[in-house]
mmCIF file of C-alpha atoms in Angstrom:
data_model
loop_
_atom_site.group_PDB
_atom_site.id
_atom_site.type_symbol
_atom_site.label_atom_id
_atom_site.label_comp_id
_atom_site.label_asym_id
_atom_site.label_seq_id
_atom_site.Cartn_x
_atom_site.Cartn_y
_atom_site.Cartn_z
ATOM 1 C CA MET A 25 0.037 0.018 -0.013
ATOM 2 C CA ASN A 26 1.289 3.430 -0.820
ATOM 3 C CA THR A 27 0.804 6.335 1.608
ATOM 4 C CA TYR A 28 -2.310 7.642 -0.022
ATOM 5 C CA GLU A 29 -3.974 4.271 -0.009
ATOM 6 C CA THR A 30 -3.052 3.746 3.633
ATOM 7 C CA ILE A 31 -4.615 7.158 4.536
ATOM 8 C CA VAL A 32 -7.855 6.763 2.637
ATOM 9 C CA THR A 33 -8.482 3.091 3.461
ATOM 10 C CA ARG A 34 -7.859 3.227 7.238
ATOM 11 C CA ARG A 35 -10.954 2.625 9.379
ATOM 12 C CA ALA A 36 -11.323 2.312 13.094
ATOM 13 C CA VAL A 37 -10.937 -1.261 14.300
ATOM 14 C CA ARG A 38 -12.449 -2.157 17.674
ATOM 15 C CA HIS A 39 -12.305 -5.926 17.618
ATOM 16 C CA PHE A 40 -9.027 -7.881 17.454
ATOM 17 C CA THR A 41 -7.708 -11.415 17.253
ATOM 18 C CA ASP A 42 -5.475 -12.916 19.930
ATOM 19 C CA ARG A 43 -2.364 -12.499 17.740
ATOM 20 C CA PRO A 44 0.296 -10.514 19.717
ATOM 21 C CA LEU A 45 1.929 -7.461 18.227
ATOM 22 C CA PRO A 46 5.586 -8.191 17.429
ATOM 23 C CA ASP A 47 8.092 -5.863 19.151
ATOM 24 C CA GLU A 48 9.383 -4.521 15.839
ATOM 25 C CA VAL A 49 5.903 -3.512 14.704
ATOM 26 C CA LEU A 50 5.331 -1.819 18.095
ATOM 27 C CA THR A 51 8.627 0.047 17.714
ATOM 28 C CA ARG A 52 7.656 1.352 14.273
ATOM 29 C CA ILE A 53 4.271 2.533 15.647
ATOM 30 C CA LEU A 54 6.092 4.374 18.484
ATOM 31 C CA GLU A 55 8.699 5.802 16.067
ATOM 32 C CA ALA A 56 5.842 7.101 13.896
ATOM 33 C CA GLY A 57 4.472 8.957 16.833
ATOM 34 C CA ARG A 58 7.902 10.312 17.771
ATOM 35 C CA TRP A 59 8.448 11.796 14.366
ATOM 36 C CA ALA A 60 5.162 13.797 14.323
ATOM 37 C CA GLY A 61 5.513 17.525 14.150
ATOM 38 C CA SER A 62 4.376 19.640 17.026
ATOM 39 C CA ALA A 63 3.939 23.352 17.760
ATOM 40 C CA LYS A 64 7.338 24.886 17.917
ATOM 41 C CA ASN A 65 8.678 21.317 17.902
ATOM 42 C CA THR A 66 7.945 21.088 21.620
ATOM 43 C CA GLN A 67 7.169 17.300 21.304
ATOM 44 C CA PRO A 68 4.897 17.469 24.268
ATOM 45 C CA TRP A 69 4.206 13.650 24.294
ATOM 46 C CA HIS A 70 4.672 10.780 26.552
ATOM 47 C CA PHE A 71 3.585 7.393 25.255
ATOM 48 C CA ILE A 72 2.576 4.860 27.933
ATOM 49 C CA VAL A 73 2.603 1.334 26.404
ATOM 50 C CA VAL A 74 0.304 -1.128 28.112
ATOM 51 C CA ARG A 75 0.453 -4.779 27.238
ATOM 52 C CA SER A 76 -0.823 -6.010 30.618
ATOM 53 C CA PRO A 77 -4.452 -7.339 30.237
ATOM 54 C CA GLU A 78 -5.180 -6.349 33.792
ATOM 55 C CA THR A 79 -4.175 -2.760 33.271
ATOM 56 C CA ARG A 80 -6.055 -2.619 29.988
ATOM 57 C CA ASP A 81 -9.079 -4.010 31.728
ATOM 58 C CA ARG A 82 -8.883 -1.209 34.339
ATOM 59 C CA LEU A 83 -8.320 1.487 31.708
ATOM 60 C CA ALA A 84 -11.331 0.276 29.733
ATOM 61 C CA ALA A 85 -13.514 1.168 32.727
ATOM 62 C CA CYS A 86 -12.252 4.818 32.558
ATOM 63 C CA GLY A 87 -14.072 5.661 29.307
ATOM 64 C CA ARG A 88 -17.651 5.374 28.065
ATOM 65 C CA TYR A 89 -16.655 3.520 24.854
ATOM 66 C CA ALA A 90 -13.256 2.225 25.789
ATOM 67 C CA GLY A 91 -14.191 -1.418 26.029
ATOM 68 C CA HIS A 92 -12.040 -2.202 22.931
ATOM 69 C CA LEU A 93 -8.888 -1.638 25.063
ATOM 70 C CA ARG A 94 -9.689 -5.015 26.646
ATOM 71 C CA GLY A 95 -9.321 -7.014 23.397
ATOM 72 C CA ALA A 96 -6.333 -5.090 22.002
ATOM 73 C CA ALA A 97 -2.839 -6.483 21.816
ATOM 74 C CA VAL A 98 -1.354 -3.296 23.052
ATOM 75 C CA ALA A 99 -2.759 0.039 24.314
ATOM 76 C CA VAL A 100 -0.803 3.307 23.931
ATOM 77 C CA VAL A 101 -1.862 6.166 26.187
ATOM 78 C CA ILE A 102 -0.759 9.621 25.090
ATOM 79 C CA VAL A 103 -0.012 12.023 27.889
ATOM 80 C CA THR A 104 1.184 15.583 27.508
ATOM 81 C CA GLY A 105 1.916 18.676 29.419
ATOM 82 C CA PRO A 106 -0.762 21.342 29.494
ATOM 83 C CA GLY A 107 -0.727 23.871 26.669
ATOM 84 C CA ARG A 108 -2.749 25.577 23.919
ATOM 85 C CA TRP A 109 -1.564 23.108 21.294
ATOM 86 C CA ALA A 110 -1.368 19.814 23.249
ATOM 87 C CA ALA A 111 -4.598 18.345 21.906
ATOM 88 C CA LEU A 112 -3.769 19.246 18.320
ATOM 89 C CA ASP A 113 -0.269 17.767 18.633
ATOM 90 C CA THR A 114 -1.734 14.691 20.200
ATOM 91 C CA GLY A 115 -3.967 14.286 17.126
ATOM 92 C CA ARG A 116 -0.907 14.457 14.905
ATOM 93 C CA ALA A 117 1.053 11.847 16.783
ATOM 94 C CA ALA A 118 -1.913 9.593 17.190
ATOM 95 C CA GLN A 119 -2.672 9.745 13.460
ATOM 96 C CA ASN A 120 0.973 8.937 12.552
ATOM 97 C CA MET A 121 0.873 5.853 14.886
ATOM 98 C CA MET A 122 -2.469 4.533 13.567
ATOM 99 C CA LEU A 123 -1.350 5.037 9.938
ATOM 100 C CA ALA A 124 1.968 3.182 10.518
ATOM 101 C CA ALA A 125 -0.013 0.468 12.107
ATOM 102 C CA TRP A 126 -2.526 0.211 9.301
ATOM 103 C CA ALA A 127 0.262 -0.041 6.738
ATOM 104 C CA GLU A 128 1.230 -3.322 8.419
ATOM 105 C CA GLY A 129 -2.257 -4.640 8.718
ATOM 106 C CA VAL A 130 -2.668 -3.585 12.345
ATOM 107 C CA GLY A 131 -5.997 -1.989 13.278
ATOM 108 C CA SER A 132 -6.467 0.714 15.893
ATOM 109 C CA CYS A 133 -9.087 2.795 17.633
ATOM 110 C CA ILE A 134 -8.929 5.836 19.885
ATOM 111 C CA ALA A 135 -10.568 5.554 23.269
ATOM 112 C CA ALA A 136 -11.468 8.708 25.169
ATOM 113 C CA LEU A 137 -10.825 8.268 28.824
ATOM 114 C CA HIS A 138 -13.650 10.408 30.038
ATOM 115 C CA ASN A 139 -12.892 9.694 33.694
ATOM 116 C CA GLU A 140 -9.393 11.196 33.766
ATOM 117 C CA ALA A 141 -8.993 10.644 37.453
ATOM 118 C CA CYS A 142 -9.649 6.934 36.923
ATOM 119 C CA ALA A 143 -6.946 6.653 34.223
ATOM 120 C CA ARG A 144 -4.597 8.720 36.333
ATOM 121 C CA ALA A 145 -4.854 6.328 39.180
ATOM 122 C CA VAL A 146 -4.487 3.231 37.028
ATOM 123 C CA LEU A 147 -1.324 4.512 35.341
ATOM 124 C CA GLY A 148 0.141 6.687 38.054
ATOM 125 C CA VAL A 149 0.300 9.880 35.912
ATOM 126 C CA PRO A 150 1.411 12.958 37.777
ATOM 127 C CA GLU A 151 -1.106 15.758 38.349
ATOM 128 C CA ASP A 152 0.756 18.219 36.196
ATOM 129 C CA LYS A 153 0.287 16.095 33.040
ATOM 130 C CA GLN A 154 -2.806 15.632 30.935
ATOM 131 C CA ILE A 155 -4.014 12.225 29.795
ATOM 132 C CA GLN A 156 -5.189 12.838 26.247
ATOM 133 C CA LEU A 157 -6.388 9.512 25.002
ATOM 134 C CA ALA A 158 -5.701 5.849 24.682
ATOM 135 C CA ILE A 159 -5.271 3.960 21.454
ATOM 136 C CA SER A 160 -5.918 0.230 20.947
ATOM 137 C CA PHE A 161 -3.689 -1.669 18.576
ATOM 138 C CA GLY A 162 -4.152 -5.250 17.304
ATOM 139 C CA TYR A 163 -4.807 -7.441 14.337
ATOM 140 C CA PRO A 164 -8.374 -7.029 13.111
ATOM 141 C CA ASP A 165 -10.945 -9.710 13.891
ATOM 142 C CA PRO A 166 -12.444 -10.582 10.442
ATOM 143 C CA ASN A 167 -15.671 -11.700 12.204
ATOM 144 C CA ALA A 168 -16.072 -8.464 14.175
ATOM 145 C CA PRO A 169 -19.699 -7.372 14.908
ATOM 146 C CA ALA A 170 -20.669 -3.903 13.705
ATOM 147 C CA THR A 171 -21.311 -2.707 17.224
ATOM 148 C CA ILE A 172 -19.716 -0.406 19.821
ATOM 149 C CA GLU A 173 -20.191 -1.457 23.414
ATOM 150 C CA GLY A 174 -23.040 -3.644 22.238
ATOM 151 C CA TRP A 175 -24.803 -0.764 20.351
ATOM 152 C CA PRO A 176 -25.170 -0.667 16.568
ATOM 153 C CA LEU A 177 -22.548 1.699 15.048
ATOM 154 C CA GLU A 178 -25.336 4.085 13.997
ATOM 155 C CA LYS A 179 -26.397 4.586 17.577
ATOM 156 C CA VAL A 180 -22.993 5.794 18.718
ATOM 157 C CA LEU A 181 -21.469 7.505 15.701
ATOM 158 C CA ALA A 182 -22.731 10.785 14.227
ATOM 159 C CA SER A 183 -22.578 9.029 10.808
ATOM 160 C CA VAL A 184 -21.098 6.095 9.075
ATOM 161 C CA GLY A 185 -18.628 6.773 6.250
ATOM 162 C CA ARG A 186 -17.707 10.337 5.383
ATOM 163 C CA ARG A 187 -19.476 13.430 4.158
ATOM 164 C CA PRO A 188 -18.649 14.219 0.504
ATOM 165 C CA LEU A 189 -15.784 16.508 -0.114
ATOM 166 C CA GLU A 190 -18.047 19.318 -1.626
ATOM 167 C CA GLU A 191 -19.676 19.637 1.825
ATOM 168 C CA MET A 192 -16.331 20.157 3.545
ATOM 169 C CA VAL A 193 -14.408 22.399 1.119
ATOM 170 C CA HIS A 194 -14.808 26.128 0.631
ATOM 171 C CA TRP A 195 -12.882 27.931 -2.097
ATOM 172 C CA GLU A 196 -10.925 31.112 -1.320
ATOM 173 C CA GLY A 197 -13.077 31.994 1.624
ATOM 174 C CA TRP A 198 -16.040 30.816 3.681
ATOM 175 C CA MET B 15 8.135 5.726 -0.371
ATOM 176 C CA ASN B 16 6.103 3.393 1.758
ATOM 177 C CA THR B 17 3.851 4.776 4.518
ATOM 178 C CA TYR B 18 6.373 4.290 7.274
ATOM 179 C CA GLU B 19 9.076 6.173 5.317
ATOM 180 C CA THR B 20 6.609 8.977 4.500
ATOM 181 C CA ILE B 21 5.849 9.307 8.200
ATOM 182 C CA VAL B 22 9.358 9.300 9.612
ATOM 183 C CA THR B 23 10.984 11.382 6.901
ATOM 184 C CA ARG B 24 8.431 14.160 6.820
ATOM 185 C CA ARG B 25 9.763 17.593 7.980
ATOM 186 C CA ALA B 26 8.118 20.976 8.058
ATOM 187 C CA VAL B 27 8.853 22.935 4.879
ATOM 188 C CA ARG B 28 8.469 26.803 4.999
ATOM 189 C CA HIS B 29 10.086 27.839 1.807
ATOM 190 C CA PHE B 30 8.648 26.904 -1.642
ATOM 191 C CA THR B 31 9.369 27.207 -5.304
ATOM 192 C CA ASP B 32 6.945 28.941 -7.696
ATOM 193 C CA ARG B 33 5.750 25.584 -9.099
ATOM 194 C CA PRO B 34 1.966 25.491 -8.842
ATOM 195 C CA LEU B 35 0.127 22.552 -7.195
ATOM 196 C CA PRO B 36 -1.694 20.445 -9.778
ATOM 197 C CA ASP B 37 -5.406 20.166 -9.098
ATOM 198 C CA GLU B 38 -5.207 16.412 -8.775
ATOM 199 C CA VAL B 39 -2.582 16.652 -6.135
ATOM 200 C CA LEU B 40 -4.669 19.211 -4.207
ATOM 201 C CA THR B 41 -7.633 16.841 -4.499
ATOM 202 C CA ARG B 42 -5.673 13.966 -3.011
ATOM 203 C CA ILE B 43 -4.533 16.273 -0.080
ATOM 204 C CA LEU B 44 -8.113 17.213 0.607
ATOM 205 C CA GLU B 45 -9.326 13.577 0.294
ATOM 206 C CA ALA B 46 -6.686 12.618 2.819
ATOM 207 C CA GLY B 47 -8.158 15.170 5.233
ATOM 208 C CA ARG B 48 -11.686 13.951 4.543
ATOM 209 C CA TRP B 49 -10.854 10.365 5.397
ATOM 210 C CA ALA B 50 -9.335 11.199 8.807
ATOM 211 C CA GLY B 51 -11.181 9.679 11.764
ATOM 212 C CA SER B 52 -12.825 11.928 14.314
ATOM 213 C CA ALA B 53 -14.579 11.614 17.690
ATOM 214 C CA LYS B 54 -17.816 9.732 17.098
ATOM 215 C CA ASN B 55 -17.196 10.260 13.365
ATOM 216 C CA THR B 56 -18.489 13.774 13.618
ATOM 217 C CA GLN B 57 -16.063 14.979 10.937
ATOM 218 C CA PRO B 58 -16.161 18.560 12.400
ATOM 219 C CA TRP B 59 -14.020 20.093 9.623
ATOM 220 C CA HIS B 60 -14.337 22.676 6.979
ATOM 221 C CA PHE B 61 -11.376 23.103 4.678
ATOM 222 C CA ILE B 62 -10.946 26.570 3.126
ATOM 223 C CA VAL B 63 -8.562 26.369 0.165
ATOM 224 C CA VAL B 64 -6.765 29.576 -0.679
ATOM 225 C CA ARG B 65 -4.836 29.959 -3.800
ATOM 226 C CA SER B 66 -5.153 33.778 -4.066
ATOM 227 C CA PRO B 67 -1.840 35.412 -3.281
ATOM 228 C CA GLU B 68 -3.615 38.503 -1.886
ATOM 229 C CA THR B 69 -5.680 36.482 0.534
ATOM 230 C CA ARG B 70 -2.576 34.462 1.683
ATOM 231 C CA ASP B 71 -0.676 37.664 2.179
ATOM 232 C CA ARG B 72 -3.502 38.955 4.482
ATOM 233 C CA LEU B 73 -3.666 35.704 6.308
ATOM 234 C CA ALA B 74 0.047 35.640 6.871
ATOM 235 C CA ALA B 75 -0.317 38.862 8.869
ATOM 236 C CA CYS B 76 -2.707 37.016 11.283
ATOM 237 C CA GLY B 77 -0.063 34.818 12.861
ATOM 238 C CA ARG B 78 3.312 35.421 14.477
ATOM 239 C CA TYR B 79 5.149 32.837 12.388
ATOM 240 C CA ALA B 80 2.736 32.572 9.440
ATOM 241 C CA GLY B 81 4.860 34.239 6.833
ATOM 242 C CA HIS B 82 5.354 31.001 4.934
ATOM 243 C CA LEU B 83 1.703 31.212 3.815
ATOM 244 C CA ARG B 84 2.903 34.006 1.318
ATOM 245 C CA GLY B 85 5.244 31.713 -0.539
ATOM 246 C CA ALA B 86 3.022 28.635 -0.608
ATOM 247 C CA ALA B 87 1.212 27.419 -3.681
ATOM 248 C CA VAL B 88 -1.887 26.785 -1.668
ATOM 249 C CA ALA B 89 -3.019 27.389 1.885
ATOM 250 C CA VAL B 90 -5.693 25.219 3.538
ATOM 251 C CA VAL B 91 -7.417 26.657 6.588
ATOM 252 C CA ILE B 92 -9.102 24.151 8.895
ATOM 253 C CA VAL B 93 -12.279 25.445 10.583
ATOM 254 C CA THR B 94 -14.402 23.385 12.959
ATOM 255 C CA GLY B 95 -17.438 23.808 15.221
ATOM 256 C CA PRO B 96 -16.612 24.119 18.971
ATOM 257 C CA GLY B 97 -16.276 20.989 20.952
ATOM 258 C CA ARG B 98 -14.092 19.001 23.342
ATOM 259 C CA TRP B 99 -12.339 17.054 20.553
ATOM 260 C CA ALA B 100 -12.204 19.642 17.741
ATOM 261 C CA ALA B 101 -8.471 20.430 18.204
ATOM 262 C CA LEU B 102 -7.527 16.772 18.370
ATOM 263 C CA ASP B 103 -9.489 15.873 15.321
ATOM 264 C CA THR B 104 -7.996 18.844 13.479
ATOM 265 C CA GLY B 105 -4.607 17.431 14.258
ATOM 266 C CA ARG B 106 -5.580 14.098 12.737
ATOM 267 C CA ALA B 107 -6.935 15.670 9.515
ATOM 268 C CA ALA B 108 -3.894 18.018 9.169
ATOM 269 C CA GLN B 109 -1.474 15.139 9.562
ATOM 270 C CA ASN B 110 -3.258 13.115 6.934
ATOM 271 C CA MET B 111 -3.091 16.072 4.558
ATOM 272 C CA MET B 112 0.568 16.734 5.166
ATOM 273 C CA LEU B 113 1.546 13.079 4.844
ATOM 274 C CA ALA B 114 -0.389 12.704 1.566
ATOM 275 C CA ALA B 115 1.438 15.829 0.336
ATOM 276 C CA TRP B 116 4.898 14.616 1.417
ATOM 277 C CA ALA B 117 4.286 11.278 -0.294
ATOM 278 C CA GLU B 118 4.130 13.285 -3.570
ATOM 279 C CA GLY B 119 7.111 15.490 -2.826
ATOM 280 C CA VAL B 120 4.958 18.459 -1.650
ATOM 281 C CA GLY B 121 6.130 20.191 1.509
ATOM 282 C CA SER B 122 3.909 21.722 4.133
ATOM 283 C CA CYS B 123 3.904 23.672 7.361
ATOM 284 C CA ILE B 124 1.245 24.532 9.937
ATOM 285 C CA ALA B 125 0.695 28.226 10.740
ATOM 286 C CA ALA B 126 -1.014 29.216 13.897
ATOM 287 C CA LEU B 127 -3.330 32.179 13.244
ATOM 288 C CA HIS B 128 -2.815 33.764 16.660
ATOM 289 C CA ASN B 129 -5.076 36.702 15.766
ATOM 290 C CA GLU B 130 -8.239 34.725 15.095
ATOM 291 C CA ALA B 131 -10.333 37.891 14.549
ATOM 292 C CA CYS B 132 -7.950 38.913 11.755
ATOM 293 C CA ALA B 133 -8.267 35.530 10.044
ATOM 294 C CA ARG B 134 -12.052 35.523 10.601
ATOM 295 C CA ALA B 135 -12.274 38.851 8.791
ATOM 296 C CA VAL B 136 -10.050 37.802 5.889
ATOM 297 C CA LEU B 137 -11.957 34.604 5.261
ATOM 298 C CA GLY B 138 -15.513 35.584 6.386
ATOM 299 C CA VAL B 139 -15.758 32.696 8.827
ATOM 300 C CA PRO B 140 -18.882 32.851 10.909
ATOM 301 C CA GLU B 141 -18.746 33.597 14.652
ATOM 302 C CA ASP B 142 -20.006 30.145 15.654
ATOM 303 C CA LYS B 143 -17.005 28.387 13.965
ATOM 304 C CA GLN B 144 -13.457 28.086 15.300
ATOM 305 C CA ILE B 145 -10.433 28.727 13.042
ATOM 306 C CA GLN B 146 -7.968 26.062 14.040
ATOM 307 C CA LEU B 147 -4.963 26.617 11.845
ATOM 308 C CA ALA B 148 -3.665 27.185 8.331
ATOM 309 C CA ILE B 149 -1.359 24.846 6.349
ATOM 310 C CA SER B 150 0.933 25.937 3.655
ATOM 311 C CA PHE B 151 1.459 23.508 0.703
ATOM 312 C CA GLY B 152 3.998 23.738 -2.047
ATOM 313 C CA TYR B 153 7.115 22.200 -3.681
ATOM 314 C CA PRO B 154 10.172 22.640 -1.380
ATOM 315 C CA ASP B 155 12.725 25.210 -2.303
ATOM 316 C CA PRO B 156 16.054 23.403 -2.363
ATOM 317 C CA ASN B 157 17.914 26.614 -1.390
ATOM 318 C CA ALA B 158 15.773 27.383 1.594
ATOM 319 C CA PRO B 159 17.428 29.235 4.436
ATOM 320 C CA ALA B 160 17.282 27.572 7.839
ATOM 321 C CA THR B 161 15.247 30.485 9.329
ATOM 322 C CA ILE B 162 11.722 31.180 10.526
ATOM 323 C CA GLU B 163 10.586 34.812 9.991
ATOM 324 C CA GLY B 164 14.290 35.702 9.654
ATOM 325 C CA TRP B 165 15.271 34.071 12.919
ATOM 326 C CA PRO B 166 17.536 30.991 13.065
ATOM 327 C CA LEU B 167 15.464 27.784 13.608
ATOM 328 C CA GLU B 168 16.902 27.391 17.085
ATOM 329 C CA LYS B 169 15.551 30.768 18.220
ATOM 330 C CA VAL B 170 11.964 29.783 17.457
ATOM 331 C CA LEU B 171 11.765 26.051 17.970
ATOM 332 C CA ALA B 172 12.051 24.350 21.345
ATOM 333 C CA SER B 173 14.560 22.007 19.728
ATOM 334 C CA VAL B 174 15.685 20.706 16.400
ATOM 335 C CA GLY B 175 15.202 17.072 15.542
ATOM 336 C CA ARG B 176 13.379 14.821 17.958
ATOM 337 C CA ARG B 177 13.897 13.566 21.487
ATOM 338 C CA PRO B 178 14.999 9.908 21.687
ATOM 339 C CA LEU B 179 12.227 7.318 22.027
ATOM 340 C CA GLU B 180 13.472 6.260 25.425
ATOM 341 C CA GLU B 181 12.579 9.742 26.788
ATOM 342 C CA MET B 182 9.054 9.497 25.458
ATOM 343 C CA VAL B 183 8.055 5.952 26.175
ATOM 344 C CA HIS B 184 6.903 4.561 29.551
ATOM 345 C CA TRP B 185 6.226 0.843 29.951
ATOM 346 C CA GLU B 186 2.985 -0.395 31.591
ATOM 347 C CA GLY B 187 2.575 2.818 33.632
ATOM 348 C CA TRP B 188 4.157 6.179 34.284
#
């Protein structure tokens, strides 16, 4: 797959097989996050890698739709300092990691950890850092149900697929 | 270049040649943004495409380090609704666009538009929308100076290059 194909074919994957993630694949995923750009190149990220099923189970309870962390091979939690651009920079690093994964056939899905205090306690993250999100990584289950936390996709997502380009693009001004 | 190479070799490019960006390349860049994931698939983005040199000149005056918008072939401004995840989702779409560009030899750089009222007036963006950032796209100038707004890179950036992975990664917990 070339880069463009990787980008436009990637979809969120919430159900995984039991196949473990090889260390070299995990390293490439983390390197992809490391090489993301950031505001003034501040690189505000910490990546907490969680293979432990027990820890992923506890993390899954910290978000409303975070159940997919339980079935993942690895979870990566992105933590930053505070700052005006921390969320945007997190999005850039997360996207890099998920694309590097997809290029190797590894699926991924972001989990919001709505209960930040819960995630902070599970991972021992200091109070001066922000827990931005967790990402599940693993090999996609070909027999995955089209559900999120037991709900049909349509009940949870604002839409399925993407809006057409003409609805998103404005030319030369709003 | 495969996806991983695209991701880890991409660097911010602030100086461009006069070569225009072909329509089909611009379309792939916009499609890459369109296919980014977003929280609950809300796809909160609007992409304002600016080829006009006059408009880019006025936009460049809305940010402290936005001068590179003047020399770009095209600027894309990302606008969203308000919302907890809008900045993070913007980062994901921006990264997709910049990687799709890089895979075709097109450089890019994010410009913060610190004076949002200025950018709002230039582009006519409604008050209920947030202007997240602008991105310059164009073919890299091989003779580019290593400066930002006339300053050496080191004066503006927190660092040059990237921190080693060991400094960013924590295993199983903080």
